[in-house]
PDB file of C-alpha atoms in Angstrom:
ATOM      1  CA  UNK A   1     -66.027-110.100 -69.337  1.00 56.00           C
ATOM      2  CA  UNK A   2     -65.856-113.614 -68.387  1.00 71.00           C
ATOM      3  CA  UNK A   3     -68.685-115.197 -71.441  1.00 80.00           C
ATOM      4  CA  UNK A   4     -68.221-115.139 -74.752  1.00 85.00           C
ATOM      5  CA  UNK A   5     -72.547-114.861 -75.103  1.00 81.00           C
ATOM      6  CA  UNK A   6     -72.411-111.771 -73.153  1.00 80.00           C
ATOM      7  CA  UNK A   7     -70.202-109.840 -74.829  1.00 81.00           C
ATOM      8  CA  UNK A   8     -71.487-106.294 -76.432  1.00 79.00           C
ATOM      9  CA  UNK A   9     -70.018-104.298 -78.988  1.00 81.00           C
ATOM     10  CA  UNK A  10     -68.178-102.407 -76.717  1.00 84.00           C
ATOM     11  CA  UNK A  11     -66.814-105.357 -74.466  1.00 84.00           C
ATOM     12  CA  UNK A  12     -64.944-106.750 -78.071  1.00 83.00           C
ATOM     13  CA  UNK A  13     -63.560-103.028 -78.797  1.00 83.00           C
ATOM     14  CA  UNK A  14     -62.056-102.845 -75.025  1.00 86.00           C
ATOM     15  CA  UNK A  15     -61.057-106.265 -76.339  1.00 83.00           C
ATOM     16  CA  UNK A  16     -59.506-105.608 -79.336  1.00 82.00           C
ATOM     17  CA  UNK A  17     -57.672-102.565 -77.938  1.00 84.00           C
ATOM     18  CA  UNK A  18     -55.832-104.622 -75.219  1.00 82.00           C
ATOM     19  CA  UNK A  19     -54.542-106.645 -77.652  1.00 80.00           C
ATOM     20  CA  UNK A  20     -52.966-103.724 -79.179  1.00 78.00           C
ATOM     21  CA  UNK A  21     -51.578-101.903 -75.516  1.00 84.00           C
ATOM     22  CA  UNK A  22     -50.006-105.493 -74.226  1.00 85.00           C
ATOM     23  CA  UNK A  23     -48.525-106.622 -77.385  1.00 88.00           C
ATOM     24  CA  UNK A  24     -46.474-103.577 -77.357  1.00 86.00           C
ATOM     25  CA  UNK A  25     -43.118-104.139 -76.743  1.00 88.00           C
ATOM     26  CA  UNK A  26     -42.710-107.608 -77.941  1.00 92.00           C
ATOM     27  CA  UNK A  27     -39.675-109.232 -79.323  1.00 95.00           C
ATOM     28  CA  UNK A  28     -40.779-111.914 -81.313  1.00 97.00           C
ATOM     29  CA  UNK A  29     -44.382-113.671 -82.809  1.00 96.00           C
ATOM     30  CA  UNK A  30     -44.179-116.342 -81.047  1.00 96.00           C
ATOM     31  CA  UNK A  31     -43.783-113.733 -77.471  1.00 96.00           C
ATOM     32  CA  UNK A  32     -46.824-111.667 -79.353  1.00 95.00           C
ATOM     33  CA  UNK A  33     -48.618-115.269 -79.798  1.00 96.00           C
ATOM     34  CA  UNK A  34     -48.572-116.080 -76.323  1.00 96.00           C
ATOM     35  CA  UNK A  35     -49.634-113.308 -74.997  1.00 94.00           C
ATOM     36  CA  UNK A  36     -52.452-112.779 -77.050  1.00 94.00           C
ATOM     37  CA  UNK A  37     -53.771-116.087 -76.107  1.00 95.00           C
ATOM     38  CA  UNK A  38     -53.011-115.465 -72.428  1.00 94.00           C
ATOM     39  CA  UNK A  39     -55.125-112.697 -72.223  1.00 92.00           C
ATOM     40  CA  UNK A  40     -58.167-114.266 -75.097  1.00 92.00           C
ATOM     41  CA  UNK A  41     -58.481-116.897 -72.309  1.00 93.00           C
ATOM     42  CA  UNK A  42     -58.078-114.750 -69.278  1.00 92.00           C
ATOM     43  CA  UNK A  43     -60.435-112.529 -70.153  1.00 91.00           C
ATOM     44  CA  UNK A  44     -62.961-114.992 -71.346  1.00 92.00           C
ATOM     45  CA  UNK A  45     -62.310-117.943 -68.857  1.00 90.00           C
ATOM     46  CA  UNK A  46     -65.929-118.830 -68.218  1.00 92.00           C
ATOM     47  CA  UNK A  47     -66.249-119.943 -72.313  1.00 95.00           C
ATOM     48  CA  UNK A  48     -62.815-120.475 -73.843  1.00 96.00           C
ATOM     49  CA  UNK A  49     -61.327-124.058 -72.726  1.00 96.00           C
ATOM     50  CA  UNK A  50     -58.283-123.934 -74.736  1.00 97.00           C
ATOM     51  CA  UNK A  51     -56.871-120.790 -77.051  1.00 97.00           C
ATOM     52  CA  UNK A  52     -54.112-122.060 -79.542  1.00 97.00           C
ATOM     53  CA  UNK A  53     -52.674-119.507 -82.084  1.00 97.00           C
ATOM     54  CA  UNK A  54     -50.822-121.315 -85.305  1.00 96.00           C
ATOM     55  CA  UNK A  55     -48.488-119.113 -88.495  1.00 96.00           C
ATOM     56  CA  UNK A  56     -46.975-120.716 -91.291  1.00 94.00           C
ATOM     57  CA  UNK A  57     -43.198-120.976 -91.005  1.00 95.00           C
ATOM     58  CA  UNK A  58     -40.972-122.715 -93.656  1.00 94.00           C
ATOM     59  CA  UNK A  59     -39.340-125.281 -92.334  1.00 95.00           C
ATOM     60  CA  UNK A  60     -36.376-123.983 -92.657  1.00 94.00           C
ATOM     61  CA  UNK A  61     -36.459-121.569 -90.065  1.00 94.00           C
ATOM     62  CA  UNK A  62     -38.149-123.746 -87.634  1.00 95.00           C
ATOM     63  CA  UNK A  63     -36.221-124.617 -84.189  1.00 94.00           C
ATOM     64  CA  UNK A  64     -34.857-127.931 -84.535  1.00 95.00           C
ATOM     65  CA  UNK A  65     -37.291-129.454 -81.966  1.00 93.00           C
ATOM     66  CA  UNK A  66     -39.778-128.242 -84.438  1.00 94.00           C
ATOM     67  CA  UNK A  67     -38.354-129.404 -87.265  1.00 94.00           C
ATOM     68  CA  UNK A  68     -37.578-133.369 -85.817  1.00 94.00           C
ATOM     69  CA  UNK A  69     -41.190-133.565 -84.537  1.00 94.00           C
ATOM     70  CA  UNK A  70     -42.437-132.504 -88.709  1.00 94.00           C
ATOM     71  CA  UNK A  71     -39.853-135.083 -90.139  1.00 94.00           C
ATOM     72  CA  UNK A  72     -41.286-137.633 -87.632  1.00 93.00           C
ATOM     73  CA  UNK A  73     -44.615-136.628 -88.698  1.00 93.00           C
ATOM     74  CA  UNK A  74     -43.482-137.054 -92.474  1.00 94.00           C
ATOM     75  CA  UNK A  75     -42.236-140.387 -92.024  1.00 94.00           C
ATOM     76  CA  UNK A  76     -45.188-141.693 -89.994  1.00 93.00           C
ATOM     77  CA  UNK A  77     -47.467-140.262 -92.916  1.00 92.00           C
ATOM     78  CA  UNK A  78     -45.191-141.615 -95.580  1.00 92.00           C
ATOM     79  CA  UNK A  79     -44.802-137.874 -97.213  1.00 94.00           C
ATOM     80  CA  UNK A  80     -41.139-137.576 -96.910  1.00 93.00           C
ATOM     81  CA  UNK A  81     -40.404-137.531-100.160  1.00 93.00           C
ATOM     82  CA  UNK A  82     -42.276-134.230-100.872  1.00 92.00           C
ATOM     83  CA  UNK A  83     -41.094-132.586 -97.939  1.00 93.00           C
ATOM     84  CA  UNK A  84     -38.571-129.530 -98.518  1.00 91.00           C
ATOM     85  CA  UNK A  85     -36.651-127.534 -97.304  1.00 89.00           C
ATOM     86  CA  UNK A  86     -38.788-124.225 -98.028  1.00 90.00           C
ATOM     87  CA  UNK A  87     -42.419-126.295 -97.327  1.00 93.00           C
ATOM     88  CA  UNK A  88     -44.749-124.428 -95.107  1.00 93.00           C
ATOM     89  CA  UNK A  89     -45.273-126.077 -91.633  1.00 95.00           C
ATOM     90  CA  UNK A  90     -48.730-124.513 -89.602  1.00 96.00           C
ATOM     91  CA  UNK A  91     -46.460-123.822 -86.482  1.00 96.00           C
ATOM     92  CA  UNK A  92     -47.971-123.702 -82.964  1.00 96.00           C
ATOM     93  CA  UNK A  93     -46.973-120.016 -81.428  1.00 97.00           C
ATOM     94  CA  UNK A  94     -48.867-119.388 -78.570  1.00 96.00           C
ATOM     95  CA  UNK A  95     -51.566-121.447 -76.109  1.00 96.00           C
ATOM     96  CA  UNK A  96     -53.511-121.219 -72.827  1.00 97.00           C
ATOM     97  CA  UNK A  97     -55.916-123.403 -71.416  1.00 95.00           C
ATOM     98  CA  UNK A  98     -57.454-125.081 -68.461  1.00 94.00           C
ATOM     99  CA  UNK A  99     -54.586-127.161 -67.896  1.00 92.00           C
ATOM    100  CA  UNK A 100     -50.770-126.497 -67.116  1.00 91.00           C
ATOM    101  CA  UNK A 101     -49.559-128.712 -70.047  1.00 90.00           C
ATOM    102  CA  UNK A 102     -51.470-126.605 -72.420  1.00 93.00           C
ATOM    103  CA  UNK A 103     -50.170-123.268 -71.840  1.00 93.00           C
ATOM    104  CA  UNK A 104     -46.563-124.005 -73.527  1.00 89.00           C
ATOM    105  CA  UNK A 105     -46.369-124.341 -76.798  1.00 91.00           C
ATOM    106  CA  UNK A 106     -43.018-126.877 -76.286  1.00 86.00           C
ATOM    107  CA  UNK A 107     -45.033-129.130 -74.100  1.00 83.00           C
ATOM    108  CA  UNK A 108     -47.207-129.794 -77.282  1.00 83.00           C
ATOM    109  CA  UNK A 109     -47.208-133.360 -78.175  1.00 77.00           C
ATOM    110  CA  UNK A 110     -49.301-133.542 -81.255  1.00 79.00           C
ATOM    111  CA  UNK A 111     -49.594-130.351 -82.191  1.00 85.00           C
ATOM    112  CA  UNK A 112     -45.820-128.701 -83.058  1.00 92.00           C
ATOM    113  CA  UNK A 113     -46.462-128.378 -86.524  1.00 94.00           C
ATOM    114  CA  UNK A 114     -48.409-129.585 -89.419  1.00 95.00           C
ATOM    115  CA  UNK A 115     -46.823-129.628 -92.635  1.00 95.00           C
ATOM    116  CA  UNK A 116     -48.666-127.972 -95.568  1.00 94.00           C
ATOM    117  CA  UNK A 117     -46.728-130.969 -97.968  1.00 93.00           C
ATOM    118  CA  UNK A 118     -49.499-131.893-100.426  1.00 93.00           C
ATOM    119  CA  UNK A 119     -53.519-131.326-100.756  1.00 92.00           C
ATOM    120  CA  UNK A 120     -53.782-135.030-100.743  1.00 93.00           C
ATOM    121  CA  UNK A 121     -52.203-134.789 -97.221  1.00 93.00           C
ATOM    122  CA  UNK A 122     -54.249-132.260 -95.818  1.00 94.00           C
ATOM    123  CA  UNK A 123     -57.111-133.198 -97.025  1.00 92.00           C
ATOM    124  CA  UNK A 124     -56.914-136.020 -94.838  1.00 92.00           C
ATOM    125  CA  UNK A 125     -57.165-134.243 -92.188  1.00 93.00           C
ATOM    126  CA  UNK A 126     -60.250-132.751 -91.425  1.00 93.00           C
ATOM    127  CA  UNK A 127     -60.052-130.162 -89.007  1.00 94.00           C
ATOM    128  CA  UNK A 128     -57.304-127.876 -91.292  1.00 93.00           C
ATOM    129  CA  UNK A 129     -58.814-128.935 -94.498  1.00 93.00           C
ATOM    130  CA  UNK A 130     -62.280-127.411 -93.077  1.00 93.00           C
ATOM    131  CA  UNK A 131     -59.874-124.373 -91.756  1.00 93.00           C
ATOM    132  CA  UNK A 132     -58.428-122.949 -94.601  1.00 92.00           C
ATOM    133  CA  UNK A 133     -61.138-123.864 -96.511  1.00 92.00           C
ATOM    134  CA  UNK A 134     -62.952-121.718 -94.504  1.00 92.00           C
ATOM    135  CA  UNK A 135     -60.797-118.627 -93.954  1.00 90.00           C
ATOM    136  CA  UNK A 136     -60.753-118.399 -97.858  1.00 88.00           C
ATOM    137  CA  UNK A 137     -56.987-119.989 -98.648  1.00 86.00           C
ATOM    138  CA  UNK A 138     -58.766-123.735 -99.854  1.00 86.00           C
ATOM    139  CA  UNK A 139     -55.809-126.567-100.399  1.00 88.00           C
ATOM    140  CA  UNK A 140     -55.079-126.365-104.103  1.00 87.00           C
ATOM    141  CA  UNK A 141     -52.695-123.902-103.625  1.00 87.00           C
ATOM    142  CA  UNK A 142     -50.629-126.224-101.356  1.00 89.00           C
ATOM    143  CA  UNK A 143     -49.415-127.878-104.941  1.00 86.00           C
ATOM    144  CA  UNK A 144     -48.416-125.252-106.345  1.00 78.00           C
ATOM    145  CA  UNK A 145     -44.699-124.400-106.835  1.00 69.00           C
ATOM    146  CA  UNK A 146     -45.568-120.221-107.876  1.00 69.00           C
ATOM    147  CA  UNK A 147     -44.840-118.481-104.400  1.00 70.00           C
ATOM    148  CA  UNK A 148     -46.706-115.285-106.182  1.00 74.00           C
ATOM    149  CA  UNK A 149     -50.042-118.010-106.283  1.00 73.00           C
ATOM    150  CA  UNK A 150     -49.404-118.797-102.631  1.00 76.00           C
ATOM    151  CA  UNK A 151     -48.629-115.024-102.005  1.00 74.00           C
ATOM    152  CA  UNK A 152     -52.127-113.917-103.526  1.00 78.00           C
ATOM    153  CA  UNK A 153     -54.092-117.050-102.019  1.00 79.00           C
ATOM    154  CA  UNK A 154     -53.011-115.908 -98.447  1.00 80.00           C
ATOM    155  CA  UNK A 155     -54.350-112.290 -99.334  1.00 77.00           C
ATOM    156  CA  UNK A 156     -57.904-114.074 -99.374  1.00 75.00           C
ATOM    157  CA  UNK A 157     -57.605-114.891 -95.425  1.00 81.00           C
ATOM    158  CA  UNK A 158     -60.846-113.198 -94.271  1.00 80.00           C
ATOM    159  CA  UNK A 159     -63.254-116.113 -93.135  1.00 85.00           C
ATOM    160  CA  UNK A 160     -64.426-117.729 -90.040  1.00 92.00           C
ATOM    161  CA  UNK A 161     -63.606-121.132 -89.416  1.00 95.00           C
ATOM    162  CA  UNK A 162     -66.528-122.397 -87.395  1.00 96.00           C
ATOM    163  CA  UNK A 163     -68.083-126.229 -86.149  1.00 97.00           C
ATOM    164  CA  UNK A 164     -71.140-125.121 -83.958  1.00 97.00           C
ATOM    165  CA  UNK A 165     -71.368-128.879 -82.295  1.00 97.00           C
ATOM    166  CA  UNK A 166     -67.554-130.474 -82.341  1.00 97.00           C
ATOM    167  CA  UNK A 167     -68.855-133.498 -80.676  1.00 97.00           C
ATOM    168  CA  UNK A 168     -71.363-134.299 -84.527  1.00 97.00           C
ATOM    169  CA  UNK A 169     -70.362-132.171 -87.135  1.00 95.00           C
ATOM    170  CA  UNK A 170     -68.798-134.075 -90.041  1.00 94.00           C
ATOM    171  CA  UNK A 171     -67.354-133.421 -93.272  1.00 92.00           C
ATOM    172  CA  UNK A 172     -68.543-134.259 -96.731  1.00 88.00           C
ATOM    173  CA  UNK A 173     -66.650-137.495 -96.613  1.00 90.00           C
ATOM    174  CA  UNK A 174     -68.375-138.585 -93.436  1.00 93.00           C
ATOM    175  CA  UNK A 175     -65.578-137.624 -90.675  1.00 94.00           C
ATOM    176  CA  UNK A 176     -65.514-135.461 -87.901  1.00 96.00           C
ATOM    177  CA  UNK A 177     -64.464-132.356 -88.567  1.00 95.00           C
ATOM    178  CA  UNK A 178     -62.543-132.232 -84.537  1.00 96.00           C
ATOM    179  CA  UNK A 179     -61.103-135.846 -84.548  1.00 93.00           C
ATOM    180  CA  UNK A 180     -59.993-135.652 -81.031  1.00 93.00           C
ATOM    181  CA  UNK A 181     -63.312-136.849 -80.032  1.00 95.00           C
ATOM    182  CA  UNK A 182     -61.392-138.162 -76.876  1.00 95.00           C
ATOM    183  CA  UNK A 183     -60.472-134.405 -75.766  1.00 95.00           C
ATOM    184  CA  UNK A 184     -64.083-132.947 -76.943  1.00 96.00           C
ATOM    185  CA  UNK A 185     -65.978-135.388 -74.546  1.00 97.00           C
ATOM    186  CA  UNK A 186     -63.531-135.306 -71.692  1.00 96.00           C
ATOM    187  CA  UNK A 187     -63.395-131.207 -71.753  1.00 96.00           C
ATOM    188  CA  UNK A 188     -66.949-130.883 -72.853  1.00 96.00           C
ATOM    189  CA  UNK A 189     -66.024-129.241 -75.948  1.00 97.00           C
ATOM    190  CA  UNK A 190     -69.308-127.255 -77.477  1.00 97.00           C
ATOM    191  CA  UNK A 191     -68.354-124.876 -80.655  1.00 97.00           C
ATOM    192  CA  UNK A 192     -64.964-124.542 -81.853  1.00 97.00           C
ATOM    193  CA  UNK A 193     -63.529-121.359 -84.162  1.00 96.00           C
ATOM    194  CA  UNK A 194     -60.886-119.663 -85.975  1.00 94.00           C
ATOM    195  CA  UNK A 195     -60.370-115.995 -87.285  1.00 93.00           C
ATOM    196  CA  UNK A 196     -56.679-115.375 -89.513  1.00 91.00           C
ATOM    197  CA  UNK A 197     -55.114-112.991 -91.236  1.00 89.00           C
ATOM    198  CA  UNK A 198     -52.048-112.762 -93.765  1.00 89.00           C
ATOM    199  CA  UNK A 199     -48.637-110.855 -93.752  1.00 90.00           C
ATOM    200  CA  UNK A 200     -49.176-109.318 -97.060  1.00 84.00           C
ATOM    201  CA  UNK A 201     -46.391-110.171 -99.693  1.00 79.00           C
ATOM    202  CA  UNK A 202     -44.796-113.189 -97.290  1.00 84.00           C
ATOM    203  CA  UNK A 203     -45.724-116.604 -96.979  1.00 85.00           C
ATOM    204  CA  UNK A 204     -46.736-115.809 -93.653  1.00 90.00           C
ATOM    205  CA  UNK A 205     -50.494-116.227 -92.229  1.00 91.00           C
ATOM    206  CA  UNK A 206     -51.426-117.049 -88.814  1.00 94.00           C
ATOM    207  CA  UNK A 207     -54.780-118.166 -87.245  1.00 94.00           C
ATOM    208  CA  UNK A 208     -56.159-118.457 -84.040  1.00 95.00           C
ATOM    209  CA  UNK A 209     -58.690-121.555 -82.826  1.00 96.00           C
ATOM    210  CA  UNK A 210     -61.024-121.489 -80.001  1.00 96.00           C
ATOM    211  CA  UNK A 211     -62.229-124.029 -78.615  1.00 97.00           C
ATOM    212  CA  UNK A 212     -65.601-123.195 -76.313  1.00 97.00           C
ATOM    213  CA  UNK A 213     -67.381-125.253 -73.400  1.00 96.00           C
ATOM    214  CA  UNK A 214     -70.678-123.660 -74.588  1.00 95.00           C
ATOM    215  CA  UNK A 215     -72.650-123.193 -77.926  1.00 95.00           C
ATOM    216  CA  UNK A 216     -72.624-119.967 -80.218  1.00 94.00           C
ATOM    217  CA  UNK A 217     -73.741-118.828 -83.488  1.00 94.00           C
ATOM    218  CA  UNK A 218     -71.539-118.145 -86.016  1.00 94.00           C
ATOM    219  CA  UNK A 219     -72.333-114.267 -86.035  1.00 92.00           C
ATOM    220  CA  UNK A 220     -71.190-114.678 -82.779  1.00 91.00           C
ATOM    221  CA  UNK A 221     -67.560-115.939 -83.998  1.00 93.00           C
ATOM    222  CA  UNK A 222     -67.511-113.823 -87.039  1.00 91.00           C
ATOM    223  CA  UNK A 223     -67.387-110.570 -84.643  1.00 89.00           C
ATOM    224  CA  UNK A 224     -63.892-111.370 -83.595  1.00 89.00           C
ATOM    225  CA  UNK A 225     -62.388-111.172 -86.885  1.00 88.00           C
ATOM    226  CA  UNK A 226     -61.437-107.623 -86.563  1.00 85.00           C
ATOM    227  CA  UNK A 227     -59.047-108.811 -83.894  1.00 86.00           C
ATOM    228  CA  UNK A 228     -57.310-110.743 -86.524  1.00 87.00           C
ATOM    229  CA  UNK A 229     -56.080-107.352 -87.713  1.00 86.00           C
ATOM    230  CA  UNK A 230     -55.250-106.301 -84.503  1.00 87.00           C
ATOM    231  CA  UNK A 231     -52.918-108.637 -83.987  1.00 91.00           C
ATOM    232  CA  UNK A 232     -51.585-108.400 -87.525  1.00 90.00           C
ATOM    233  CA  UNK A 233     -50.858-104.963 -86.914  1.00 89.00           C
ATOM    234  CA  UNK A 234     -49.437-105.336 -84.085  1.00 91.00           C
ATOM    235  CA  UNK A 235     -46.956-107.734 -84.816  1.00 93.00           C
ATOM    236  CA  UNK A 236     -46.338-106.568 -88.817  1.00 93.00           C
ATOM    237  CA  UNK A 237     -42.842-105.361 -87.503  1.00 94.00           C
ATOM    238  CA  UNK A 238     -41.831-108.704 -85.970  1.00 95.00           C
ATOM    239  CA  UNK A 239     -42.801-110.104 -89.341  1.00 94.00           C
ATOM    240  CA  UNK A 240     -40.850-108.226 -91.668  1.00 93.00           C
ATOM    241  CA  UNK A 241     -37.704-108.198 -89.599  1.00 93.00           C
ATOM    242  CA  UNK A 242     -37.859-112.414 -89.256  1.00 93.00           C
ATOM    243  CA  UNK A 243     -38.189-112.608 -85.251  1.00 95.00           C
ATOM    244  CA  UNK A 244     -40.597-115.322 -85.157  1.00 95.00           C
ATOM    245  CA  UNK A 245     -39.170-117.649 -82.320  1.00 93.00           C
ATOM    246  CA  UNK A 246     -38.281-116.636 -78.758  1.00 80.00           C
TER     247      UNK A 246
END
């Protein structure tokens, strides 16, 4: 396949049933995670830069590198305080890109985890404010203490998240919506997008984002969403029986 702009209709349903045939067998999400990544960047290598694939884990059963580099985070973003034991930390599962360094999720340095703590938090934070605004979640729900709320909000996961140009496109406050401006120059970042999906009755939704060294239209993006339920079905199992990490 090789280019994202020359995919047909029947390139993304060989696609989509890969994803199916090699996540069979898996032990965990985060094995599922990586390998669906591996082979989104494999098989489109000419477009995709870097493929990362995120799900919302409590902290609580985070690994403890996981959990040290969210504390850290909380305590350089003076949110401590509201951090708990049962908050929901967007948890880096799976990558692959161009480089080595980006193809283990544990060789992350910035990107472990981000702790869903507070709207006021996120919302400083453009990229996953824009996100789950975007797949249909928003950030009000983040304040809420009624797990049925968060439960029902995560049953709205059906959007695209999608910034055409990541090197101009701001928010409504002004900022970039892909603050690594350092990485989108250096890699020649063009369009960057998400597709997610939801665990139905857990606090469990995952999402993938793309990041492309070429332009598309959002039409373009929007016709990988049915993967999103691909991999949900795939990996349903893993879910309900807890075996998230490897």
């Amino acid at each position: 396949m090789g280019n994202i702009k020359n995919l047909l209709r029947e390139d993304l349903i060989k696609l989509q049933d890969k994803i199916t045939d090699n996540l069979t067998g898996c032990s965990t999400l985060e094995e599922s995670a990586q390998k669906y990544m591996t082979m989104l960047y494999e098989e489109l290598s000419d477009s995709v830069i870097l493929a990362r694939l995120f799900a919302t884990i409590p902290i609580y059963g985070l690994p403890e590198a996981n959990k040290k580099f969210v504390i850290d985070l909380a305590q350089s973003a003076e949110i401590t305080e509201i951090i708990k034991g049962d908050t929901l930390v967007l948890s880096l599962l799976g990558t692959k890109g161009k480089k080595q360094e980006w193809n283990d999720r544990k060789k992350s340095k910035g990107h472990v985890g981000i702790p869903l703590a507070s709207s006021d938090f996120i919302g400083r934070i453009p990229m996953m404010s824009r996100l789950l605004k975007e797949l249909g979640a928003g950030i009000d729900w983040i304040d809420s203490t009624d797990t049925e709320l968060v439960a029902k909000t995560f049953e709205n996961i059906s959007g695209v998240f999608y910034v055409r140009d990541a090197a101009t496109e701001l928010d409504n406050k002004g900022r970039k919506i892909i603050a690594a401006q350092d990485f989108v120059e250096a890699e020649g970042v063009k369009t960057v997008f998400g597709i997610g999906g939801c665990y139905m009755g857990t606090s469990i939704f995952f999402t993938t984002i793309i990041f492309l060294g070429e332009t598309i239209e959002k039409d373009m993006a929007e016709r990988f969403m049915l993967q999103a339920n691909k991999f949900k079905t795939a990996t349903l199992n893993l879910v309900d029986e807890g075996r998230i990490f490897v």
